[in-house]
Amino acid sequence: MPWESGIAFRVLIVDATNTGRSAAGERLLRKHLWARGVGRDRIRVTSAGLNADDGATMQDLARDVIEEHGGSAQGFAARSLSDAIVEATHLFIVGTGYERDELVRRHPRAQGRSFTMSEFAQLYDGLGVAAPLHEHPAMLERLRTGRDLAPDWELPPWEELEERAHAVGDRINEAAVWIADAWAAMAPAATVAPERLTDDGASCLVDAFGVTVAVHCEGAGGDALSVAGRRAWGRCVIEDGEADTRVDVMVDTDADALAEARARGVLAYPDVERAMHHLSPAITVRAIEQRVGSLVMLHAAGLASPEGDVVGFVAPSGTGKTTLARTLGAHYAYVTDETLAIDVGRTVLPYPKPLSVLGAAGPMKDQWGPESLDLMPLPPGRLRLVRLALVERDPSVGSEPVVDELPLLHGLAHLAEQVSYLSRLPQQLHTLADLVESIGGLVRIRYREARDLLPLMPSLLEGAR
Amino acid sequence: MSDAYRLPDDAVVRSSWDDALERGGEMLVLAGNDVTLLSPLAAEAVLAARHGITVVALAERLVCAFGEPEDRDAGDMAREVVLALVPRGVMTVESPE
């Protein structure tokens, strides 16, 4: 299924009979998404069973679990899994490892998009993603490779059925809350009424690779968020302009106020740190959606010379782009650490967003503005892409990075995985090939530490002259 | 793989893609969201299946292009290619006619 911006991200929860875990998962995830203002038009959650009897009713224990966590079990009817359902699904969340393997065996198209509930939580844990949801399955699959993940939760034994069911329910509910929080910021955008784009109440306007995003802060902590946001996003903030899209975010300690705001589709958090953490992917994804089909948008860090020549370092999320940008950005102009947007004629549209830096306490990363990290500012004038490198951090490499020229198709195969909405680009692979050939091909660089890349920069910048 | 799930010789396989590049016998194909780099053998299979082909005919086509495989049956080789490409959305299997 081609990626489409503006249409629902389709999630299917699968187990054997569609009367237990998958039913509870469907109803609880829907509940928590709905409570965050994310309706089925943006993320569509359904369920099915590998061996389900169509129309079967939900197990009583599943019903109890759903209602215990405030969900609704009404109107549920089991359904069996078909090829058509599989083809229409973007992401599969499966009850157990055995069921995941069986799903993929019966429906090969589910391969690479199927994760158990346990795997799902482990893969997302600590992953800083700022990409449309449609790209998440491929990101998670890449992360799964080479990792020894527990496919199933540790649960009370089957002999203690009721206790086991409630333990499963608790885990599903915890996961659903967490998923809903993360996904709400990156879900396909709701349609914004034109009058909501022209009002002048925005706390600030952010320029993300040419897209003007109006950020509206509200709640008791709205002013504090606005101040923190302006500081961290300082290099992207513009004073005037017409908004292309908007993000609404609230900070308040009052639980009722947060719930009311979430129901309106506002990203709502109890403190500024959490709001800042989720604001960054929200702005990035909104901006990406505005430029689908018109820009090549890569998961890449970008650094520029004083002349405006840009080297892009392409790598999957969570593999060191921010550290690389932070390290090289002390010597070369910081263009972005996440989304490198390239227009016709290799013009790079900058996105000097805050960098996520692991804080001293807690798992939440702090958002540091490039100014606070003393990164080099952008040079005046046009930025032009001169080199793209696929980078891979490898502790086994010596202090001198290993650089390999890649054959075109091999390079493109890797690069394509890091392109947002490739299927919506005009000429698709041909556009990408033209871009790569215009900068002299792709190189792969394996490196140990980000600082080891610094001596390579002159040759990378020189290479395309 | 058990026989119950073995792809029959008369099963028809069909390839489709949205965009493709060819260089030196290899192909890079975009099918839906998935980009897949195909070896010369897989590329030949994909081109042969553009308008639908049975597994047995595909095996013959591959033998014709690359010779008899040394370590396995040609039909099994064709099945392996098909089964690797189905999850990538490049090939679909139709019911035997």
Coordinates of C-alpha atoms in Angstrom, one line a residue:
Chain A
M1 CA 0.0 0.0 0.0
P2 CA 1.6 3.3 -1.0
W3 CA 2.0 5.9 1.7
E4 CA -0.5 8.6 1.6
S5 CA -0.3 11.7 3.6
G6 CA -3.6 12.8 5.2
I7 CA -5.1 9.3 5.4
A8 CA -5.4 7.1 8.4
F9 CA -2.5 5.0 9.6
R10 CA -4.0 1.5 9.8
V11 CA -3.1 -0.7 12.8
L12 CA -4.3 -4.3 13.1
I13 CA -4.1 -6.1 16.4
V14 CA -3.9 -9.8 15.9
D15 CA -4.2 -12.9 18.1
A16 CA -5.5 -16.4 17.6
T17 CA -9.3 -16.0 18.2
N18 CA -9.9 -12.3 18.2
T19 CA -11.8 -12.7 21.5
G20 CA -9.1 -11.9 24.0
R21 CA -5.9 -9.9 23.8
S22 CA -6.6 -8.4 20.4
A23 CA -10.1 -7.4 21.4
A24 CA -8.8 -5.7 24.5
G25 CA -5.9 -4.1 22.6
E26 CA -8.3 -2.7 20.0
R27 CA -10.6 -1.2 22.5
L28 CA -8.0 0.2 24.9
L29 CA -5.8 1.7 22.2
R30 CA -8.8 3.3 20.6
K31 CA -9.9 4.7 23.9
H32 CA -6.5 6.3 24.6
L33 CA -6.1 7.7 21.1
W34 CA -9.6 9.1 21.2
A35 CA -8.9 10.7 24.6
R36 CA -6.0 12.5 22.8
G37 CA -8.3 13.7 20.0
V38 CA -7.0 11.2 17.5
G39 CA -10.0 9.7 15.8
R40 CA -10.3 6.8 13.3
D41 CA -9.8 9.2 10.4
R42 CA -6.1 9.6 11.6
I43 CA -5.2 6.3 13.2
R44 CA -7.6 3.4 12.5
V45 CA -7.2 0.5 15.0
T46 CA -9.0 -2.8 14.3
S47 CA -8.4 -6.4 15.2
A48 CA -8.7 -9.9 13.8
G49 CA -7.9 -13.5 14.6
L50 CA -5.8 -16.0 12.8
N51 CA -8.4 -18.7 13.6
A52 CA -11.3 -16.5 14.5
D53 CA -14.9 -17.5 14.1
D54 CA -16.5 -14.5 12.4
G55 CA -19.1 -12.9 14.7
A56 CA -17.9 -14.6 17.9
T57 CA -18.3 -12.6 21.0
M58 CA -15.6 -11.4 23.2
Q59 CA -14.4 -13.5 26.2
D60 CA -15.8 -12.4 29.5
L61 CA -12.4 -11.8 30.9
A62 CA -11.4 -9.5 28.0
R63 CA -14.7 -7.6 28.6
D64 CA -13.8 -7.2 32.3
V65 CA -10.3 -6.0 31.5
I66 CA -11.6 -3.4 29.0
E67 CA -14.2 -2.1 31.3
E68 CA -11.9 -2.1 34.2
H69 CA -9.6 0.3 32.3
G70 CA -12.5 2.5 31.2
G71 CA -12.9 1.2 27.7
S72 CA -16.0 0.1 25.9
A73 CA -16.6 -3.5 24.8
Q74 CA -19.9 -2.7 23.1
G75 CA -20.6 -3.8 19.6
F76 CA -17.6 -6.0 19.3
A77 CA -17.7 -9.0 16.9
A78 CA -14.7 -11.2 16.1
R79 CA -13.5 -11.4 12.5
S80 CA -11.1 -13.7 10.8
L81 CA -7.9 -12.5 9.1
S82 CA -7.9 -12.3 5.3
D83 CA -5.3 -11.3 2.7
A84 CA -7.4 -8.2 1.9
I85 CA -7.2 -7.1 5.6
V86 CA -3.5 -7.8 5.6
E87 CA -2.9 -5.8 2.4
A88 CA -4.8 -2.8 3.9
T89 CA -2.8 -2.7 7.1
H90 CA 0.3 -0.6 7.8
L91 CA 1.3 -2.1 11.1
F92 CA 0.5 -5.4 12.9
I93 CA 0.6 -5.7 16.7
V94 CA 0.4 -9.3 17.6
G95 CA -0.4 -11.0 20.9
T96 CA 2.5 -13.5 21.2
G97 CA 5.7 -14.5 19.4
Y98 CA 4.0 -17.7 18.2
E99 CA 1.1 -15.8 16.7
R100 CA 3.4 -13.3 15.1
D101 CA 5.4 -16.2 13.4
E102 CA 2.1 -17.8 12.3
L103 CA 0.8 -14.5 10.9
V104 CA 3.9 -14.0 8.8
R105 CA 3.8 -17.7 7.6
R106 CA 0.2 -17.5 6.5
H107 CA 0.4 -13.9 5.2
P108 CA 4.0 -13.1 3.9
R109 CA 3.0 -9.5 3.2
A110 CA 2.9 -9.0 7.0
Q111 CA 6.6 -9.6 7.2
G112 CA 8.6 -6.7 8.4
R113 CA 5.5 -5.0 9.8
S114 CA 4.6 -7.4 12.6
F115 CA 5.6 -7.0 16.2
T116 CA 4.5 -8.5 19.4
M117 CA 3.2 -6.2 22.1
S118 CA 6.3 -7.0 24.1
E119 CA 8.6 -6.3 21.2
F120 CA 6.8 -3.1 20.4
A121 CA 7.4 -1.6 23.8
Q122 CA 11.1 -2.6 23.8
L123 CA 11.8 -1.3 20.3
Y124 CA 10.2 2.1 21.0
D125 CA 11.8 2.5 24.4
G126 CA 14.4 5.2 24.1
L127 CA 14.0 5.6 20.4
G128 CA 13.8 9.3 19.4
V129 CA 11.6 9.2 16.3
A130 CA 10.5 12.2 14.4
A131 CA 8.9 10.7 11.3
P132 CA 5.4 10.1 10.0
L133 CA 3.8 7.0 11.5
H134 CA 3.8 5.2 8.1
E135 CA 7.6 5.1 8.3
H136 CA 7.7 3.5 11.8
P137 CA 7.2 -0.2 10.9
A138 CA 10.3 -0.2 8.7
M139 CA 12.3 1.7 11.4
L140 CA 11.2 -0.8 14.0
E141 CA 12.1 -3.7 11.8
R142 CA 15.6 -2.4 11.2
L143 CA 16.0 -2.0 14.9
R144 CA 14.8 -5.5 15.6
T145 CA 17.5 -7.0 13.4
G146 CA 20.3 -8.3 15.5
R147 CA 18.6 -7.6 18.8
D148 CA 17.6 -10.4 21.2
L149 CA 14.1 -9.2 22.2
A150 CA 11.8 -11.1 24.5
P151 CA 8.7 -11.7 22.2
D152 CA 6.3 -12.4 25.2
W153 CA 5.6 -10.8 28.5
E154 CA 6.3 -12.7 31.7
L155 CA 2.9 -13.5 33.1
P156 CA 1.3 -15.5 35.9
P157 CA 0.8 -19.2 34.9
W158 CA -2.3 -20.4 33.0
E159 CA -3.6 -22.2 36.1
E160 CA -4.2 -18.7 37.5
L161 CA -6.3 -17.7 34.6
E162 CA -8.1 -14.7 36.0
E163 CA -4.9 -13.2 37.5
R164 CA -3.1 -13.8 34.2
A165 CA -5.9 -12.1 32.2
H166 CA -5.8 -9.0 34.4
A167 CA -2.0 -8.9 34.2
V168 CA -2.3 -9.0 30.4
G169 CA -4.9 -6.3 30.6
D170 CA -2.7 -4.1 32.7
R171 CA 0.2 -4.5 30.3
I172 CA -2.0 -3.8 27.3
N173 CA -3.4 -0.7 29.0
E174 CA 0.1 0.6 29.9
A175 CA 1.3 0.0 26.4
A176 CA -1.8 1.7 24.9
V177 CA -1.3 4.8 27.1
W178 CA 2.3 5.0 26.0
I179 CA 1.6 4.4 22.4
A180 CA -1.2 6.9 22.3
D181 CA 1.1 9.6 23.9
A182 CA 3.8 8.9 21.3
W183 CA 1.6 8.6 18.3
A184 CA -0.7 11.6 19.0
A185 CA 2.3 13.9 18.2
M186 CA 3.1 12.1 14.9
A187 CA -0.3 11.0 13.7
P188 CA -1.5 12.1 10.3
A189 CA -2.6 15.7 10.7
A190 CA -6.3 16.5 11.2
T191 CA -7.7 18.9 8.6
V192 CA -7.1 22.4 9.8
A193 CA -9.8 24.9 9.0
P194 CA -8.3 27.9 7.0
E195 CA -9.5 30.4 9.7
R196 CA -7.4 28.5 12.3
L197 CA -4.3 29.2 10.2
T198 CA -4.9 32.9 9.8
D199 CA -5.6 33.8 13.4
D200 CA -2.7 35.7 15.1
G201 CA -2.8 34.0 18.4
A202 CA 0.2 31.7 17.8
S203 CA 2.8 31.7 20.5
C204 CA 5.4 31.5 17.7
L205 CA 5.9 30.7 14.1
V206 CA 8.5 28.1 13.2
D207 CA 10.1 27.7 9.8
A208 CA 10.7 24.1 9.1
F209 CA 12.4 23.7 5.6
G210 CA 10.1 26.4 4.2
V211 CA 6.9 25.3 5.9
T212 CA 5.6 27.8 8.4
V213 CA 4.2 26.0 11.5
A214 CA 2.1 28.0 14.0
V215 CA 2.7 26.7 17.5
H216 CA 0.0 27.6 19.9
C217 CA 0.8 27.1 23.6
E218 CA -1.9 27.1 26.2
G219 CA -2.7 26.1 29.8
A220 CA -1.2 27.3 33.1
G221 CA 2.2 26.4 31.8
G222 CA 1.7 27.8 28.4
D223 CA 3.8 30.9 28.9
A224 CA 6.7 28.8 30.3
L225 CA 6.4 26.5 27.3
S226 CA 6.4 29.4 25.0
V227 CA 9.6 30.8 26.5
A228 CA 11.3 27.5 26.5
G229 CA 10.1 26.8 22.9
R230 CA 11.4 30.2 21.6
R231 CA 14.7 29.6 23.2
A232 CA 15.2 26.0 21.9
W233 CA 13.7 26.8 18.4
G234 CA 15.3 30.2 18.1
R235 CA 17.0 29.5 14.8
C236 CA 13.7 28.4 13.3
V237 CA 11.5 31.1 14.7
I238 CA 10.2 33.7 12.3
E239 CA 8.4 36.8 13.3
D240 CA 5.9 37.2 10.5
G241 CA 4.3 34.9 7.9
E242 CA 1.3 32.9 7.0
A243 CA 1.0 29.6 8.7
D244 CA 0.8 26.5 6.5
T245 CA -0.1 24.2 9.4
R246 CA -0.4 24.4 13.2
V247 CA 0.4 22.5 16.4
D248 CA -1.5 23.1 19.6
V249 CA 0.2 22.1 22.8
M250 CA -0.8 22.6 26.5
V251 CA 1.1 22.4 29.7
D252 CA -1.0 22.2 32.8
T253 CA -0.9 20.2 36.0
D254 CA -4.7 19.9 36.2
A255 CA -5.7 16.4 35.0
D256 CA -9.1 17.5 33.9
A257 CA -7.7 20.4 31.9
L258 CA -5.3 18.0 30.2
A259 CA -8.1 15.5 29.4
E260 CA -10.3 18.2 28.0
A261 CA -7.4 19.6 25.8
R262 CA -6.5 16.1 24.5
A263 CA -10.0 15.5 23.5
R264 CA -9.7 18.6 21.3
G265 CA -6.6 17.2 19.7
V266 CA -4.2 19.3 21.6
L267 CA -0.9 17.7 22.7
A268 CA -1.3 18.1 26.4
Y269 CA 1.3 17.4 29.1
P270 CA 1.8 18.0 32.8
D271 CA 5.2 19.7 32.4
V272 CA 7.3 21.7 30.0
E273 CA 9.9 19.0 29.5
R274 CA 7.5 16.5 28.2
A275 CA 5.8 19.0 26.0
M276 CA 9.1 20.0 24.5
H277 CA 10.0 16.4 23.9
H278 CA 6.8 15.7 21.9
L279 CA 6.7 19.1 20.2
S280 CA 9.8 18.4 18.1
P281 CA 8.4 15.3 16.3
A282 CA 5.0 17.0 16.0
I283 CA 6.4 20.0 14.1
T284 CA 8.7 17.8 12.0
V285 CA 5.8 15.5 10.9
R286 CA 3.4 18.4 10.2
A287 CA 6.1 20.0 8.0
I288 CA 6.9 16.8 6.2
E289 CA 3.2 16.3 5.4
Q290 CA 3.1 19.7 3.9
R291 CA 5.9 19.0 1.4
V292 CA 5.0 15.4 0.4
G293 CA 5.8 15.0 -3.3
S294 CA 7.6 18.3 -3.7
L295 CA 10.8 17.9 -1.8
V296 CA 13.2 15.0 -1.3
M297 CA 13.2 14.7 2.5
L298 CA 15.9 12.5 4.0
H299 CA 16.5 11.2 7.5
A300 CA 19.9 12.9 7.6
A301 CA 22.0 15.4 9.5
G302 CA 23.3 18.3 7.4
L303 CA 26.4 20.4 7.9
A304 CA 27.4 23.4 5.7
S305 CA 30.6 25.1 4.7
P306 CA 30.9 28.9 4.9
E307 CA 30.2 28.9 1.2
G308 CA 26.8 27.1 1.7
D309 CA 27.9 23.7 0.5
V310 CA 26.1 21.0 2.4
V311 CA 27.1 17.5 3.3
G312 CA 24.2 15.2 4.3
F313 CA 24.9 12.3 6.7
V314 CA 22.1 9.8 6.2
A315 CA 21.2 7.3 8.9
P316 CA 18.1 5.8 10.5
S317 CA 16.6 7.4 13.6
G318 CA 18.3 6.6 16.8
T319 CA 21.7 5.8 15.4
G320 CA 23.7 8.9 16.2
K321 CA 22.8 11.7 13.8
T322 CA 22.2 14.2 16.6
T323 CA 25.6 13.4 18.2
L324 CA 27.2 13.7 14.7
A325 CA 25.5 17.1 14.1
R326 CA 26.4 18.4 17.5
T327 CA 30.0 17.4 17.1
L328 CA 30.6 18.6 13.5
G329 CA 28.3 21.6 14.1
A330 CA 31.0 23.1 16.3
H331 CA 33.0 23.6 13.2
Y332 CA 30.5 23.6 10.3
A333 CA 27.1 25.3 10.1
Y334 CA 24.3 23.3 11.6
V335 CA 21.6 22.7 9.0
T336 CA 19.6 20.0 10.7
D337 CA 20.0 16.8 12.8
E338 CA 17.0 15.0 11.5
T339 CA 15.3 16.0 8.2
L340 CA 17.3 17.2 5.3
A341 CA 15.0 18.7 2.8
I342 CA 16.2 19.1 -0.8
D343 CA 14.5 21.1 -3.5
V344 CA 15.1 21.3 -7.2
G345 CA 18.6 22.2 -8.2
R346 CA 20.0 20.6 -5.0
T347 CA 18.9 23.6 -2.9
V348 CA 18.8 22.6 0.7
L349 CA 16.1 24.1 2.9
P350 CA 17.4 24.3 6.5
Y351 CA 15.8 23.0 9.6
P352 CA 18.0 24.0 12.5
K353 CA 15.7 22.5 15.1
P354 CA 16.6 21.7 18.7
L355 CA 18.8 18.7 19.4
S356 CA 17.6 15.9 21.7
V357 CA 20.2 15.4 24.4
L358 CA 20.0 12.8 27.1
G359 CA 19.3 14.6 30.3
A360 CA 21.0 14.1 33.6
A361 CA 18.0 12.4 35.1
G362 CA 15.1 10.3 33.7
P363 CA 14.7 8.7 30.3
M364 CA 13.3 11.9 28.7
K365 CA 15.7 13.7 26.4
D366 CA 16.2 17.4 26.9
Q367 CA 15.7 19.7 23.9
W368 CA 18.7 22.0 23.4
G369 CA 18.7 24.8 20.9
P370 CA 21.7 25.0 18.6
E371 CA 22.4 28.4 20.1
S372 CA 22.7 26.9 23.5
L373 CA 25.1 24.3 22.2
D374 CA 27.1 26.9 20.4
L375 CA 26.7 25.3 17.0
M376 CA 27.8 27.3 14.0
P377 CA 25.1 29.4 12.4
L378 CA 24.0 29.1 8.8
P379 CA 25.9 31.1 6.2
P380 CA 24.0 33.7 4.3
G381 CA 22.6 32.8 0.8
R382 CA 21.6 29.6 -0.8
L383 CA 22.5 26.2 0.6
R384 CA 23.4 23.6 -1.9
L385 CA 23.8 19.8 -1.5
V386 CA 27.3 18.6 -2.6
R387 CA 27.6 15.2 -1.0
L388 CA 25.5 12.5 0.6
A389 CA 27.0 9.9 2.9
L390 CA 25.3 6.9 4.4
V391 CA 26.8 6.7 7.9
E392 CA 27.0 3.8 10.3
R393 CA 28.5 4.0 13.8
D394 CA 30.7 0.9 14.3
P395 CA 32.8 0.5 17.5
S396 CA 35.1 -2.0 15.7
V397 CA 36.4 0.6 13.3
G398 CA 39.6 2.4 14.2
S399 CA 39.9 6.1 14.7
E400 CA 40.1 6.5 10.9
P401 CA 36.7 6.1 9.3
V402 CA 36.2 3.5 6.5
V403 CA 34.9 5.1 3.4
D404 CA 33.4 3.1 0.5
E405 CA 32.0 4.2 -2.8
L406 CA 28.7 2.4 -3.4
P407 CA 27.4 1.2 -6.7
L408 CA 24.4 3.3 -7.6
L409 CA 21.7 0.7 -7.1
H410 CA 23.2 -0.5 -3.8
G411 CA 23.5 3.0 -2.5
L412 CA 19.9 3.9 -3.6
A413 CA 18.6 0.7 -1.9
H414 CA 19.9 2.0 1.4
L415 CA 19.1 5.6 0.8
A416 CA 15.5 4.9 -0.2
E417 CA 14.8 3.5 3.3
Q418 CA 15.6 6.9 4.7
V419 CA 13.4 9.0 2.4
S420 CA 10.0 10.2 3.6
Y421 CA 7.2 9.5 1.2
L422 CA 9.4 8.2 -1.6
S423 CA 6.3 6.7 -3.3
R424 CA 4.8 10.2 -3.6
L425 CA 7.8 11.8 -5.3
P426 CA 7.4 12.4 -9.0
Q427 CA 9.5 9.9 -10.9
Q428 CA 10.2 8.2 -7.5
L429 CA 13.4 6.1 -7.9
H430 CA 14.5 8.1 -10.9
T431 CA 14.3 11.4 -9.0
L432 CA 16.4 9.9 -6.3
A433 CA 18.9 8.5 -8.8
D434 CA 19.2 11.8 -10.6
L435 CA 19.9 13.5 -7.3
V436 CA 22.6 11.0 -6.3
E437 CA 24.3 11.1 -9.7
S438 CA 24.3 14.9 -9.7
I439 CA 26.5 14.8 -6.5
G440 CA 28.9 12.1 -7.7
G441 CA 27.3 9.1 -6.2
L442 CA 26.9 7.8 -2.6
V443 CA 29.6 6.9 -0.1
R444 CA 29.2 4.7 3.0
I445 CA 31.2 5.8 6.0
R446 CA 31.7 3.6 9.0
Y447 CA 33.1 5.4 12.0
R448 CA 33.8 4.9 15.6
E449 CA 33.2 8.3 17.1
A450 CA 31.6 11.4 15.6
R451 CA 34.7 13.4 16.0
D452 CA 36.6 11.0 13.7
L453 CA 34.5 12.4 10.8
L454 CA 35.8 15.9 11.2
P455 CA 39.0 15.3 9.2
L456 CA 36.9 13.9 6.3
M457 CA 34.8 17.0 5.9
P458 CA 37.2 18.9 3.6
S459 CA 37.4 16.0 1.2
L460 CA 33.6 15.5 1.3
L461 CA 33.0 19.1 0.5
E462 CA 35.8 19.1 -2.1
G463 CA 34.5 15.9 -3.7
A464 CA 31.6 17.4 -5.5
R465 CA 33.4 20.5 -6.8
Chain B
M1 CA 8.8 -26.0 4.6
S2 CA 6.2 -28.7 4.8
D3 CA 4.6 -30.0 1.6
A4 CA 1.2 -28.5 2.7
Y5 CA 2.7 -25.1 2.1
R6 CA 4.8 -25.9 -1.0
L7 CA 4.0 -23.6 -3.9
P8 CA 2.5 -25.9 -6.6
D9 CA 4.2 -26.1 -10.0
D10 CA 1.1 -24.8 -11.7
A11 CA 0.6 -21.8 -9.4
V12 CA 0.7 -18.6 -11.4
V13 CA 3.0 -15.9 -10.1
R14 CA 2.8 -12.3 -11.3
S15 CA 5.1 -9.4 -10.6
S16 CA 4.3 -5.7 -10.3
W17 CA 6.1 -2.5 -9.3
D18 CA 5.6 1.2 -9.4
D19 CA 9.1 2.2 -10.5
A20 CA 12.4 0.4 -11.3
L21 CA 16.0 1.1 -12.3
E22 CA 18.3 -1.4 -14.0
R23 CA 22.1 -1.5 -13.9
G24 CA 24.3 -4.4 -14.9
G25 CA 21.6 -7.0 -14.7
E26 CA 20.5 -5.9 -11.2
M27 CA 17.2 -4.1 -10.6
L28 CA 16.0 -1.7 -7.9
V29 CA 12.2 -1.8 -7.7
L30 CA 9.7 0.2 -5.8
A31 CA 6.5 -1.6 -5.0
G32 CA 4.2 0.3 -2.7
N33 CA 6.4 1.5 0.1
D34 CA 9.1 -1.1 -0.3
V35 CA 12.3 -0.7 -2.2
T36 CA 14.0 -4.0 -3.1
L37 CA 17.4 -4.6 -4.7
L38 CA 17.2 -7.6 -7.0
S39 CA 20.0 -9.9 -8.0
P40 CA 20.3 -10.7 -11.7
L41 CA 18.4 -14.0 -11.1
A42 CA 15.6 -12.2 -9.2
A43 CA 15.5 -9.5 -11.8
E44 CA 15.0 -12.1 -14.5
A45 CA 12.3 -13.8 -12.5
V46 CA 10.5 -10.5 -12.0
L47 CA 10.7 -9.6 -15.7
A48 CA 9.5 -13.0 -16.7
A49 CA 6.5 -12.8 -14.3
R50 CA 5.3 -9.4 -15.5
H51 CA 2.3 -10.9 -17.3
G52 CA 1.9 -13.9 -15.1
I53 CA 3.8 -17.2 -15.4
T54 CA 3.6 -20.6 -13.7
V55 CA 6.2 -21.7 -11.3
V56 CA 7.4 -24.5 -13.6
A57 CA 7.6 -22.1 -16.6
L58 CA 9.5 -19.6 -14.4
A59 CA 12.0 -22.3 -13.4
E60 CA 12.5 -23.2 -17.1
R61 CA 13.1 -19.5 -17.9
L62 CA 15.6 -19.2 -15.2
V63 CA 17.5 -22.3 -16.3
C64 CA 17.5 -21.0 -19.8
A65 CA 19.1 -17.7 -18.6
F66 CA 21.4 -18.9 -15.9
G67 CA 21.8 -22.7 -16.5
E68 CA 20.8 -25.6 -14.3
P69 CA 21.5 -24.8 -10.6
E70 CA 24.3 -27.0 -9.2
D71 CA 23.0 -27.5 -5.7
R72 CA 19.3 -27.8 -6.0
D73 CA 16.3 -28.4 -8.1
A74 CA 15.4 -25.6 -10.6
G75 CA 11.8 -25.6 -9.4
D76 CA 12.9 -25.1 -5.8
M77 CA 15.1 -22.3 -6.9
A78 CA 12.2 -20.6 -8.6
R79 CA 10.0 -21.1 -5.5
E80 CA 12.7 -19.5 -3.3
V81 CA 12.8 -16.4 -5.5
V82 CA 9.0 -16.1 -5.4
L83 CA 8.8 -16.6 -1.7
A84 CA 11.4 -14.0 -1.1
L85 CA 9.7 -11.4 -3.3
V86 CA 6.1 -11.9 -2.1
P87 CA 6.7 -10.2 1.3
R88 CA 8.2 -7.3 -0.6
G89 CA 5.1 -6.8 -2.6
V90 CA 7.0 -7.4 -5.9
M91 CA 5.2 -10.7 -6.6
T92 CA 1.9 -12.2 -5.9
V93 CA 0.8 -15.8 -6.2
E94 CA -2.5 -16.6 -7.9
S95 CA -4.5 -19.7 -7.5
P96 CA -3.6 -22.5 -10.0
E97 CA -5.7 -22.3 -13.1

